XYZ file of C-alpha atoms in Angstrom:
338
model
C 123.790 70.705 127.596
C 126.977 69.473 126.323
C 129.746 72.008 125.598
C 130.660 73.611 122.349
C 133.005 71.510 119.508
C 136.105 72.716 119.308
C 135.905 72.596 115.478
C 134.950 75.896 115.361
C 137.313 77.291 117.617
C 140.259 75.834 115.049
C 138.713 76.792 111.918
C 137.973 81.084 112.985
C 142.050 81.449 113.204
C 141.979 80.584 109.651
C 139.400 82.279 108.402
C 141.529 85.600 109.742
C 144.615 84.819 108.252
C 142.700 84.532 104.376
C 142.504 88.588 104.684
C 145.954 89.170 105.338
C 147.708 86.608 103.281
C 145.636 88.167 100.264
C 146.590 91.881 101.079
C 150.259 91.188 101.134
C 150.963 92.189 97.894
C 149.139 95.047 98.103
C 151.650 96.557 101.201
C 154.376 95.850 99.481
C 153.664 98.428 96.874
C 153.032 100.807 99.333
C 155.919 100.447 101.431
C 157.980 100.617 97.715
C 155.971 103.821 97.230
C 156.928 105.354 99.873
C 160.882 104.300 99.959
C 160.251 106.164 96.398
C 158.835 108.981 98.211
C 162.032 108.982 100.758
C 164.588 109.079 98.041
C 163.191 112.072 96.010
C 162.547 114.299 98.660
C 166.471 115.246 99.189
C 166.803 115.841 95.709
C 163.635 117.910 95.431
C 164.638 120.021 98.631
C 167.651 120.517 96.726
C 166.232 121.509 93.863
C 164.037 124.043 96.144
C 167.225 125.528 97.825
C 168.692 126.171 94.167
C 166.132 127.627 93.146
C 165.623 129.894 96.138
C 169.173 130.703 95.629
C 168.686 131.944 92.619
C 166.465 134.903 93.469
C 167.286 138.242 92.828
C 166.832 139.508 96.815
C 170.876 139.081 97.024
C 174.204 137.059 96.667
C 173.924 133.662 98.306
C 176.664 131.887 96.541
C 179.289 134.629 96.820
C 180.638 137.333 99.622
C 183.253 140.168 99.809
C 184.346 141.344 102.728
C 187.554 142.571 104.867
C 190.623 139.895 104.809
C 191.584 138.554 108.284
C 189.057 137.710 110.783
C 186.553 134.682 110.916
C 183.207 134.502 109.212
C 181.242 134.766 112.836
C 181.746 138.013 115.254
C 185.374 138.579 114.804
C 184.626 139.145 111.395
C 186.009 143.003 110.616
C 182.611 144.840 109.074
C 184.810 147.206 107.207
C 187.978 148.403 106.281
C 189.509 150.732 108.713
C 193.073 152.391 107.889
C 194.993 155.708 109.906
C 197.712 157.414 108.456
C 199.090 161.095 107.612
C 198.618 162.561 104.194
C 201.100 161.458 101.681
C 200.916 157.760 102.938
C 200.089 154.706 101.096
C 198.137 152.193 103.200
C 197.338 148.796 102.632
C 194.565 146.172 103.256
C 192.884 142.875 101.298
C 189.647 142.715 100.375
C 188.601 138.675 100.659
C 186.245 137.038 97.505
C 184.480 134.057 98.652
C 183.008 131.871 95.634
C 180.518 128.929 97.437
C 179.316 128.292 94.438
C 180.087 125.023 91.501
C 180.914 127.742 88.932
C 183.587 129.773 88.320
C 183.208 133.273 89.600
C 184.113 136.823 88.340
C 184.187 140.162 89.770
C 184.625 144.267 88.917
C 186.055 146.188 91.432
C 186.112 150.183 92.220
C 186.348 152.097 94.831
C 183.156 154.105 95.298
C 183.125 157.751 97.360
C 185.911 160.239 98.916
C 187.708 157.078 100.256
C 187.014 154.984 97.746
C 188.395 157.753 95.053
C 192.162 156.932 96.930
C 191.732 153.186 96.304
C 193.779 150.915 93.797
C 193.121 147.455 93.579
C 195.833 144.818 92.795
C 193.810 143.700 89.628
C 190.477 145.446 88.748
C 188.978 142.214 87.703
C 189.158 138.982 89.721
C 188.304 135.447 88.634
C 187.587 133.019 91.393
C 187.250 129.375 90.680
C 184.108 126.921 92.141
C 184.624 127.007 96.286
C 187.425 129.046 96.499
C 188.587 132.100 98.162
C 190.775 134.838 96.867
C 192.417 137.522 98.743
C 192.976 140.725 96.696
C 195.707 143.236 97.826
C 194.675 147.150 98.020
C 196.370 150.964 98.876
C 194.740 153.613 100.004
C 197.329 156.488 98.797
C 195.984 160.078 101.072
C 196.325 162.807 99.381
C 198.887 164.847 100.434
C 196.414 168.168 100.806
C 193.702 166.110 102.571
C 192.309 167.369 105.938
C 193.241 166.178 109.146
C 189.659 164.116 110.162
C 187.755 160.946 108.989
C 186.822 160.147 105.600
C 185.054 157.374 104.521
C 183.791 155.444 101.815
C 183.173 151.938 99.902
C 184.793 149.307 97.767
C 182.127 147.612 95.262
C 182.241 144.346 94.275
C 179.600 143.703 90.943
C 179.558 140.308 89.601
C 176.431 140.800 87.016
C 173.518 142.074 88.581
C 174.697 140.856 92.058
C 176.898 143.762 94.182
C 178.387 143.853 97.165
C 179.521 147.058 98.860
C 182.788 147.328 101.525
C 182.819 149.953 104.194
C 186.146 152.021 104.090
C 187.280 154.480 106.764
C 190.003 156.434 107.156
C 191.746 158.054 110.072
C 193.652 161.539 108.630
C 196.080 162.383 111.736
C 196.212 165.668 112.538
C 194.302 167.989 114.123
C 190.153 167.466 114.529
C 187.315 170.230 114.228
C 184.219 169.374 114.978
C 181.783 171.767 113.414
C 177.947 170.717 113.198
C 175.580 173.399 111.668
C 171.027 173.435 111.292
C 170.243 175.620 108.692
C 166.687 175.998 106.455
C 164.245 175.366 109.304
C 160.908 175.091 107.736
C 157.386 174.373 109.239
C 154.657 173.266 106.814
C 151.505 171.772 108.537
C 152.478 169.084 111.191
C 156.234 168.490 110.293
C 159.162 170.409 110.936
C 161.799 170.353 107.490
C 165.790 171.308 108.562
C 169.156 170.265 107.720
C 172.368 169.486 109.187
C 176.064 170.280 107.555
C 179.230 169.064 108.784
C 181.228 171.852 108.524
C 184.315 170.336 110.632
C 186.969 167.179 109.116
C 185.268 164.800 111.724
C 182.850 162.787 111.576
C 179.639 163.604 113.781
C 176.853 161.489 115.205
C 174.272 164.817 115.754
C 172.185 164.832 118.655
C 168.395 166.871 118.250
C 166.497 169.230 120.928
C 163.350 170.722 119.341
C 161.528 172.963 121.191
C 158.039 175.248 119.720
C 156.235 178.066 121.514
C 153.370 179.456 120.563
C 151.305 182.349 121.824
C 149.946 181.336 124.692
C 152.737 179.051 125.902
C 155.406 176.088 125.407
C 153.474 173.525 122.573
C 155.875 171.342 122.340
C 159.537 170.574 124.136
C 161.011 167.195 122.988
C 164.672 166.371 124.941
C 167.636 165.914 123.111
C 168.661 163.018 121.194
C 170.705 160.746 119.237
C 169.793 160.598 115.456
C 170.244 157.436 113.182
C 173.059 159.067 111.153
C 176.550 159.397 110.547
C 177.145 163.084 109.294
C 180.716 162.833 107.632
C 182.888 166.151 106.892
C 181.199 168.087 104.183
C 178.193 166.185 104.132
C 174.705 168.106 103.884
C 171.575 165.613 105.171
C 168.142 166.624 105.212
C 165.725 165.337 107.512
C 162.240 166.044 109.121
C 160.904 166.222 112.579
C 157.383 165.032 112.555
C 154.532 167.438 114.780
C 151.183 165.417 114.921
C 149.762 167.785 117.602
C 150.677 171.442 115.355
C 148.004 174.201 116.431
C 144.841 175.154 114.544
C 144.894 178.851 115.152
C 148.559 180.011 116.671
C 151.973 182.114 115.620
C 154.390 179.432 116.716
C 158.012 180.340 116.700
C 160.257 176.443 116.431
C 164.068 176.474 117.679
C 166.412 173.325 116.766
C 169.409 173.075 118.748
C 171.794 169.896 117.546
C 175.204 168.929 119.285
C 178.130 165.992 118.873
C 181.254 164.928 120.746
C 183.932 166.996 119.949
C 182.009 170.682 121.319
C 179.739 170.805 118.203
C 176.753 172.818 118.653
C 174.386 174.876 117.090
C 171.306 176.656 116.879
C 168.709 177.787 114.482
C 165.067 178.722 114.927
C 161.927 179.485 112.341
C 158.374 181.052 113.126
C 154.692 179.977 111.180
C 151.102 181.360 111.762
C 148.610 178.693 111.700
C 145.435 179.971 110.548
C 142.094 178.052 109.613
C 141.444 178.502 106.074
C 137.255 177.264 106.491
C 136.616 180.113 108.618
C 138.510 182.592 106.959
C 136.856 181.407 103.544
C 133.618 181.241 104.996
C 133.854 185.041 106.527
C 135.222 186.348 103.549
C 132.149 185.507 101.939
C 129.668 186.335 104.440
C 131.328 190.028 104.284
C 131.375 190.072 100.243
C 127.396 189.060 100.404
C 126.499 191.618 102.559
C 128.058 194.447 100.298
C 126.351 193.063 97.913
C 122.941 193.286 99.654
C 123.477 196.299 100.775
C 124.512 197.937 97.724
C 121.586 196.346 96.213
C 119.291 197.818 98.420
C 120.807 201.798 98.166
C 120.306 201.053 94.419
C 117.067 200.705 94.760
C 116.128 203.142 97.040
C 117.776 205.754 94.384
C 115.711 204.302 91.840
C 112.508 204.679 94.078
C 113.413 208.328 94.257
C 114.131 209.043 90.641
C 110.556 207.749 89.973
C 108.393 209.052 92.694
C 105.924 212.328 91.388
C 106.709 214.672 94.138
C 110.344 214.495 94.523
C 112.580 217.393 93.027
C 114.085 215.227 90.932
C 111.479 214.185 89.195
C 109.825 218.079 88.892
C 111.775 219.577 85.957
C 109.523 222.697 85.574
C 110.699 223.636 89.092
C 114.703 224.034 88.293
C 113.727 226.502 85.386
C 112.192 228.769 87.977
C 114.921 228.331 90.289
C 117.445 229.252 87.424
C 114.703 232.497 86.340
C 114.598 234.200 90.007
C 117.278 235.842 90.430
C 116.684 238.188 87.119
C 113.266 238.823 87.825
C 114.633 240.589 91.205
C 116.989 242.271 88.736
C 114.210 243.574 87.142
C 112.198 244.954 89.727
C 115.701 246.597 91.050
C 116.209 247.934 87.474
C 112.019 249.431 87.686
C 112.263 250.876 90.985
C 115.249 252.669 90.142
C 113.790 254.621 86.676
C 110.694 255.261 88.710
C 112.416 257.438 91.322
């Protein structure tokens, strides 16, 4: 047999090109698509970011904050200021406007330290990506207490606020004086309340400890609350007791402590008591009076009717009420006959 032609070899090679010469046109529209496609996305991510910006969960485009300091860790978190009463001391509060439109802000002072504030203008304007420092003094009140005292500056720019930590250092001398008062046990959780009655301010610690009847129910070790009592301040809190008795006279003692020597003590008593059984015997008891009243009030009935009871015999209380003068008169006969 003689080989194949090579005619057909030559002529396949073009057959296969046809298909792709033909669908040329056709990828270049998609490729334009998608360089389309490439050049919108940036904008519509953009888009996306403004509008997530917008929302109401807080200020993106604007900050306040303590002047001095970078915007990473050495950042101060608040305003912190010592001095005697009578003093003035000062500090800037820093207004940060990221956004492309002008920005304007209110500013008070906001609680006891925030009472001695005064700004250097009340209202600030500051233009598109620019920041603005804004001077304040913190005047002490001559009378004020030797201790800490804190409070906030408050930045509103519409809806959108941003509060300031302020805290001030009175020198002087310090009391610390912690105080648990209105201890409270209803059901499985323990109410109380704490009182700074020193000029310091207190981080409380917490010992609870219950004993019932029978024993120790429950003995939980001291420790550090999520709180920062400052002087004067009155907080009240609950101590949750999943595991509180059934049936038991439980007596509960609180003892709280902070630096400085504070301490105290305070203690109050329940009676647990199941209110199904109690219920259900009360009941019980009540029907069984009843039944047994019942029953005696028949049994009198029973009498009144029956034939040969003395109740029922009437002729035989007349004769009972005619004996004795019959005897009289057979005492009255016997005598005339002799």
């Amino acid at each position: 047999m003689s080989p194949p032609t090579p005619r057909l070899r030559r002529t396949l090679p073009a057959l296969t090109a046809l298909p792709a010469l033909t669908a040329l046109p056709a990828l270049t529209a998609v490729l334009a698509a998608l360089l389309c496609a490439l050049t919108l996305l940036p904008a519509a991510a953009a888009a996306a970011a403004a509008a997530a910006g917008s929302d109401d969960n807080g200020p993106v485009d604007w900050t306040a904050r303590p002047a001095g300091g970078g915007a990473g860790r050495d950042a101060r978190p608040y305003v912190y200021l010592e001095g005697t009463p009578g003093t003035v001391l000062q500090d800037r509060l820093s207004v940060t406007n990221s956004g492309r439109a002008p920005l304007t802000v209110r500013l008070r002072g906001d609680g006891r330290a925030g009472a001695w504030i005064r700004f250097a203008a009340d209202t600030v304007t500051v233009p598109a990506r620019t920041r603005a420092e804004v001077p304040l003094a913190l005047t002490v009140p001559p009378d004020a207490v030797p201790g800490d005292a804190s409070g906030a500056v408050v930045a509103v720019d519409g809806g959108e606020e941003v509060r300031v930590p302020v805290r001030v250092r009175i020198g002087g001398p310090t009391l610390a004086a912690l105080s648990v008062e209105d201890v409270e046990i209803s059901g499985g959780t323990i109410r109380y309340a704490l009182v700074n009655r020193g000029n310091a301010t207190l981080k409380p610690r917490l010992a609870v400890r219950v004993d019932g009847v029978f024993g120790t129910l429950l003995d939980r070790p001291e420790r550090l609350l999520p709180l920062e009592l400052a002087p004067g301040r009155r907080v009240e809190r609950t101590e949750p007791w999943p595991d509180a008795p059934v049936l038991d006279a439980v007596t509960v003692r609180l003892r709280v402590t902070a630096s400085g020597g504070a301490r105290d003590e305070a203690e109050g008593s329940a009676t647990y008591i199941p209110v199904a059984p109690v219920v259900g015997g009360g009941l019980l008891l009540l029907g069984g009076l009843a039944v047994l009243g019942s029953g005696a009030y028949r049994r009198r009935r029973t009498r009144r009717g029956a034939p040969g009871s003395t109740e029922a015999a009437g002729d035989r209380q007349p004769a009972a009420e005619t004996r004795p003068v019959v005897k009289a008169r057979s005492l009255v006969t016997e005598g005339a006959e002799s």
